[in-house]
Amino acid sequence: MSLNAHQRRVTSAELRANLDLAGLDTATLAAQLGLSTAEVEDALDIGPATDPALVWRLRDHLESAARAAGAQPHAYTYLPERMRSAAQAWFGVGDHRFSD
C-alpha cells in the first residue's frame, strides 16, 4: 500500500505533531536515528520516493519519544498499528518503538 498525496500530507503533519510533542528538533532526531538532517526532513515531508520503512521508523521513534516526554502521541490516520503486519510484508518494516 502506497500513500497518495493527501495521505502523505496528513501523515507528514502527524509525524511533525509528534516531533513537537517529543520536544525534539530535526537535528536531534537525526542524531538519535543515525541519519542526516536532510534525510530526516525528507522523510518527514514524505515525498513520493520516500522509503516507507523509514517513515514507519520515524513513526515508531516519535511515538516512543512523545511518550518518554510525558505526552500522549498524536494518532496516525494512515499508519495505524493494525497496518503494521501489512507494512512488514510489503516494505520489510520493523518495530522501532522503545520503552521509557
mmCIF file of the C-alpha atoms, coordinates in Angstrom:
data_MODEL
# 
_entry.id   MODEL 
# 
loop_
_atom_site.group_PDB 
_atom_site.id 
_atom_site.type_symbol 
_atom_site.label_atom_id 
_atom_site.label_alt_id 
_atom_site.label_comp_id 
_atom_site.label_asym_id 
_atom_site.label_entity_id 
_atom_site.label_seq_id 
_atom_site.pdbx_PDB_ins_code 
_atom_site.Cartn_x 
_atom_site.Cartn_y 
_atom_site.Cartn_z 
_atom_site.occupancy 
_atom_site.B_iso_or_equiv 
_atom_site.pdbx_formal_charge 
_atom_site.auth_seq_id 
_atom_site.auth_comp_id 
_atom_site.auth_asym_id 
_atom_site.auth_atom_id 
_atom_site.pdbx_PDB_model_num 
ATOM 1   C CA . MET A 1 1   ? 0.000  0.000  0.000  1.00 0.00 ? 1   MET A CA 1 
ATOM 2   C CA . SER A 1 2   ? 1.416  3.343  -1.029 1.00 0.00 ? 2   SER A CA 1 
ATOM 3   C CA . LEU A 1 3   ? 0.073  6.604  0.285  1.00 0.00 ? 3   LEU A CA 1 
ATOM 4   C CA . ASN A 1 4   ? -1.476 9.095  -2.118 1.00 0.00 ? 4   ASN A CA 1 
ATOM 5   C CA . ALA A 1 5   ? -0.608 12.820 -1.984 1.00 0.00 ? 5   ALA A CA 1 
ATOM 6   C CA . HIS A 1 6   ? -3.377 13.651 0.515  1.00 0.00 ? 6   HIS A CA 1 
ATOM 7   C CA . GLN A 1 7   ? -2.418 10.737 2.791  1.00 0.00 ? 7   GLN A CA 1 
ATOM 8   C CA . ARG A 1 8   ? 1.251  11.782 2.658  1.00 0.00 ? 8   ARG A CA 1 
ATOM 9   C CA . ARG A 1 9   ? 0.333  15.361 3.694  1.00 0.00 ? 9   ARG A CA 1 
ATOM 10  C CA . VAL A 1 10  ? -1.807 14.127 6.607  1.00 0.00 ? 10  VAL A CA 1 
ATOM 11  C CA . THR A 1 11  ? 0.861  11.667 7.763  1.00 0.00 ? 11  THR A CA 1 
ATOM 12  C CA . SER A 1 12  ? 3.579  14.315 7.472  1.00 0.00 ? 12  SER A CA 1 
ATOM 13  C CA . ALA A 1 13  ? 1.558  16.636 9.723  1.00 0.00 ? 13  ALA A CA 1 
ATOM 14  C CA . GLU A 1 14  ? 1.038  13.801 12.222 1.00 0.00 ? 14  GLU A CA 1 
ATOM 15  C CA . LEU A 1 15  ? 4.763  12.997 12.286 1.00 0.00 ? 15  LEU A CA 1 
ATOM 16  C CA . ARG A 1 16  ? 5.593  16.660 12.855 1.00 0.00 ? 16  ARG A CA 1 
ATOM 17  C CA . ALA A 1 17  ? 2.973  16.895 15.617 1.00 0.00 ? 17  ALA A CA 1 
ATOM 18  C CA . ASN A 1 18  ? 4.685  14.021 17.423 1.00 0.00 ? 18  ASN A CA 1 
ATOM 19  C CA . LEU A 1 19  ? 8.083  15.617 16.815 1.00 0.00 ? 19  LEU A CA 1 
ATOM 20  C CA . ASP A 1 20  ? 6.763  18.678 18.666 1.00 0.00 ? 20  ASP A CA 1 
ATOM 21  C CA . LEU A 1 21  ? 5.204  16.573 21.445 1.00 0.00 ? 21  LEU A CA 1 
ATOM 22  C CA . ALA A 1 22  ? 8.534  14.807 21.900 1.00 0.00 ? 22  ALA A CA 1 
ATOM 23  C CA . GLY A 1 23  ? 10.301 18.156 22.249 1.00 0.00 ? 23  GLY A CA 1 
ATOM 24  C CA . LEU A 1 24  ? 12.760 17.247 19.508 1.00 0.00 ? 24  LEU A CA 1 
ATOM 25  C CA . ASP A 1 25  ? 14.156 19.137 16.567 1.00 0.00 ? 25  ASP A CA 1 
ATOM 26  C CA . THR A 1 26  ? 15.185 17.502 13.312 1.00 0.00 ? 26  THR A CA 1 
ATOM 27  C CA . ALA A 1 27  ? 18.913 17.656 14.109 1.00 0.00 ? 27  ALA A CA 1 
ATOM 28  C CA . THR A 1 28  ? 18.417 15.812 17.408 1.00 0.00 ? 28  THR A CA 1 
ATOM 29  C CA . LEU A 1 29  ? 16.102 13.275 15.795 1.00 0.00 ? 29  LEU A CA 1 
ATOM 30  C CA . ALA A 1 30  ? 18.639 12.708 13.021 1.00 0.00 ? 30  ALA A CA 1 
ATOM 31  C CA . ALA A 1 31  ? 21.403 12.107 15.573 1.00 0.00 ? 31  ALA A CA 1 
ATOM 32  C CA . GLN A 1 32  ? 19.216 9.665  17.514 1.00 0.00 ? 32  GLN A CA 1 
ATOM 33  C CA . LEU A 1 33  ? 18.482 7.691  14.347 1.00 0.00 ? 33  LEU A CA 1 
ATOM 34  C CA . GLY A 1 34  ? 21.959 7.870  12.815 1.00 0.00 ? 34  GLY A CA 1 
ATOM 35  C CA . LEU A 1 35  ? 20.649 9.809  9.813  1.00 0.00 ? 35  LEU A CA 1 
ATOM 36  C CA . SER A 1 36  ? 21.456 13.168 8.287  1.00 0.00 ? 36  SER A CA 1 
ATOM 37  C CA . THR A 1 37  ? 19.164 16.096 8.982  1.00 0.00 ? 37  THR A CA 1 
ATOM 38  C CA . ALA A 1 38  ? 18.346 16.176 5.256  1.00 0.00 ? 38  ALA A CA 1 
ATOM 39  C CA . GLU A 1 39  ? 17.260 12.510 5.371  1.00 0.00 ? 39  GLU A CA 1 
ATOM 40  C CA . VAL A 1 40  ? 15.006 13.219 8.349  1.00 0.00 ? 40  VAL A CA 1 
ATOM 41  C CA . GLU A 1 41  ? 13.498 16.311 6.703  1.00 0.00 ? 41  GLU A CA 1 
ATOM 42  C CA . ASP A 1 42  ? 12.855 14.329 3.515  1.00 0.00 ? 42  ASP A CA 1 
ATOM 43  C CA . ALA A 1 43  ? 11.224 11.514 5.479  1.00 0.00 ? 43  ALA A CA 1 
ATOM 44  C CA . LEU A 1 44  ? 9.093  13.955 7.493  1.00 0.00 ? 44  LEU A CA 1 
ATOM 45  C CA . ASP A 1 45  ? 7.915  15.540 4.228  1.00 0.00 ? 45  ASP A CA 1 
ATOM 46  C CA . ILE A 1 46  ? 7.070  12.070 2.816  1.00 0.00 ? 46  ILE A CA 1 
ATOM 47  C CA . GLY A 1 47  ? 7.712  12.654 -0.853 1.00 0.00 ? 47  GLY A CA 1 
ATOM 48  C CA . PRO A 1 48  ? 6.569  10.092 -3.420 1.00 0.00 ? 48  PRO A CA 1 
ATOM 49  C CA . ALA A 1 49  ? 10.019 8.454  -3.407 1.00 0.00 ? 49  ALA A CA 1 
ATOM 50  C CA . THR A 1 50  ? 10.435 8.315  0.393  1.00 0.00 ? 50  THR A CA 1 
ATOM 51  C CA . ASP A 1 51  ? 11.164 4.819  1.706  1.00 0.00 ? 51  ASP A CA 1 
ATOM 52  C CA . PRO A 1 52  ? 8.023  3.608  3.539  1.00 0.00 ? 52  PRO A CA 1 
ATOM 53  C CA . ALA A 1 53  ? 10.176 1.663  6.018  1.00 0.00 ? 53  ALA A CA 1 
ATOM 54  C CA . LEU A 1 54  ? 11.881 4.921  7.036  1.00 0.00 ? 54  LEU A CA 1 
ATOM 55  C CA . VAL A 1 55  ? 8.505  6.612  7.544  1.00 0.00 ? 55  VAL A CA 1 
ATOM 56  C CA . TRP A 1 56  ? 7.448  3.757  9.862  1.00 0.00 ? 56  TRP A CA 1 
ATOM 57  C CA . ARG A 1 57  ? 10.796 4.022  11.670 1.00 0.00 ? 57  ARG A CA 1 
ATOM 58  C CA . LEU A 1 58  ? 10.149 7.730  12.283 1.00 0.00 ? 58  LEU A CA 1 
ATOM 59  C CA . ARG A 1 59  ? 6.573  6.953  13.318 1.00 0.00 ? 59  ARG A CA 1 
ATOM 60  C CA . ASP A 1 60  ? 7.714  4.448  15.930 1.00 0.00 ? 60  ASP A CA 1 
ATOM 61  C CA . HIS A 1 61  ? 10.564 6.575  17.249 1.00 0.00 ? 61  HIS A CA 1 
ATOM 62  C CA . LEU A 1 62  ? 8.459  9.724  17.525 1.00 0.00 ? 62  LEU A CA 1 
ATOM 63  C CA . GLU A 1 63  ? 5.602  7.858  19.191 1.00 0.00 ? 63  GLU A CA 1 
ATOM 64  C CA . SER A 1 64  ? 8.026  6.480  21.785 1.00 0.00 ? 64  SER A CA 1 
ATOM 65  C CA . ALA A 1 65  ? 9.793  9.824  22.218 1.00 0.00 ? 65  ALA A CA 1 
ATOM 66  C CA . ALA A 1 66  ? 6.493  11.636 22.785 1.00 0.00 ? 66  ALA A CA 1 
ATOM 67  C CA . ARG A 1 67  ? 5.554  9.103  25.466 1.00 0.00 ? 67  ARG A CA 1 
ATOM 68  C CA . ALA A 1 68  ? 9.004  9.417  27.060 1.00 0.00 ? 68  ALA A CA 1 
ATOM 69  C CA . ALA A 1 69  ? 8.427  13.188 27.200 1.00 0.00 ? 69  ALA A CA 1 
ATOM 70  C CA . GLY A 1 70  ? 5.174  12.585 29.090 1.00 0.00 ? 70  GLY A CA 1 
ATOM 71  C CA . ALA A 1 71  ? 2.859  13.333 26.168 1.00 0.00 ? 71  ALA A CA 1 
ATOM 72  C CA . GLN A 1 72  ? 0.117  11.285 24.557 1.00 0.00 ? 72  GLN A CA 1 
ATOM 73  C CA . PRO A 1 73  ? 1.261  10.801 20.941 1.00 0.00 ? 73  PRO A CA 1 
ATOM 74  C CA . HIS A 1 74  ? -0.913 12.056 18.124 1.00 0.00 ? 74  HIS A CA 1 
ATOM 75  C CA . ALA A 1 75  ? -2.681 9.122  16.446 1.00 0.00 ? 75  ALA A CA 1 
ATOM 76  C CA . TYR A 1 76  ? -1.770 8.161  12.892 1.00 0.00 ? 76  TYR A CA 1 
ATOM 77  C CA . THR A 1 77  ? -4.642 8.157  10.430 1.00 0.00 ? 77  THR A CA 1 
ATOM 78  C CA . TYR A 1 78  ? -2.913 6.172  7.675  1.00 0.00 ? 78  TYR A CA 1 
ATOM 79  C CA . LEU A 1 79  ? -0.207 4.371  9.702  1.00 0.00 ? 79  LEU A CA 1 
ATOM 80  C CA . PRO A 1 80  ? -2.278 2.774  12.458 1.00 0.00 ? 80  PRO A CA 1 
ATOM 81  C CA . GLU A 1 81  ? -0.910 -0.148 14.411 1.00 0.00 ? 81  GLU A CA 1 
ATOM 82  C CA . ARG A 1 82  ? -3.323 -2.518 12.664 1.00 0.00 ? 82  ARG A CA 1 
ATOM 83  C CA . MET A 1 83  ? -1.438 -1.837 9.385  1.00 0.00 ? 83  MET A CA 1 
ATOM 84  C CA . ARG A 1 84  ? 1.958  -2.875 10.796 1.00 0.00 ? 84  ARG A CA 1 
ATOM 85  C CA . SER A 1 85  ? 1.781  -6.515 9.666  1.00 0.00 ? 85  SER A CA 1 
ATOM 86  C CA . ALA A 1 86  ? 0.885  -5.458 6.118  1.00 0.00 ? 86  ALA A CA 1 
ATOM 87  C CA . ALA A 1 87  ? 3.710  -2.899 6.113  1.00 0.00 ? 87  ALA A CA 1 
ATOM 88  C CA . GLN A 1 88  ? 6.093  -5.596 7.340  1.00 0.00 ? 88  GLN A CA 1 
ATOM 89  C CA . ALA A 1 89  ? 5.095  -7.826 4.431  1.00 0.00 ? 89  ALA A CA 1 
ATOM 90  C CA . TRP A 1 90  ? 5.178  -5.073 1.798  1.00 0.00 ? 90  TRP A CA 1 
ATOM 91  C CA . PHE A 1 91  ? 8.144  -2.964 2.905  1.00 0.00 ? 91  PHE A CA 1 
ATOM 92  C CA . GLY A 1 92  ? 10.080 -5.020 5.459  1.00 0.00 ? 92  GLY A CA 1 
ATOM 93  C CA . VAL A 1 93  ? 9.053  -2.613 8.212  1.00 0.00 ? 93  VAL A CA 1 
ATOM 94  C CA . GLY A 1 94  ? 10.461 -3.387 11.646 1.00 0.00 ? 94  GLY A CA 1 
ATOM 95  C CA . ASP A 1 95  ? 9.211  -2.273 15.039 1.00 0.00 ? 95  ASP A CA 1 
ATOM 96  C CA . HIS A 1 96  ? 11.344 0.644  16.201 1.00 0.00 ? 96  HIS A CA 1 
ATOM 97  C CA . ARG A 1 97  ? 9.457  1.645  19.311 1.00 0.00 ? 97  ARG A CA 1 
ATOM 98  C CA . PHE A 1 98  ? 11.392 1.927  22.539 1.00 0.00 ? 98  PHE A CA 1 
ATOM 99  C CA . SER A 1 99  ? 10.297 1.878  26.138 1.00 0.00 ? 99  SER A CA 1 
ATOM 100 C CA . ASP A 1 100 ? 10.790 4.715  28.590 1.00 0.00 ? 100 ASP A CA 1 
# 
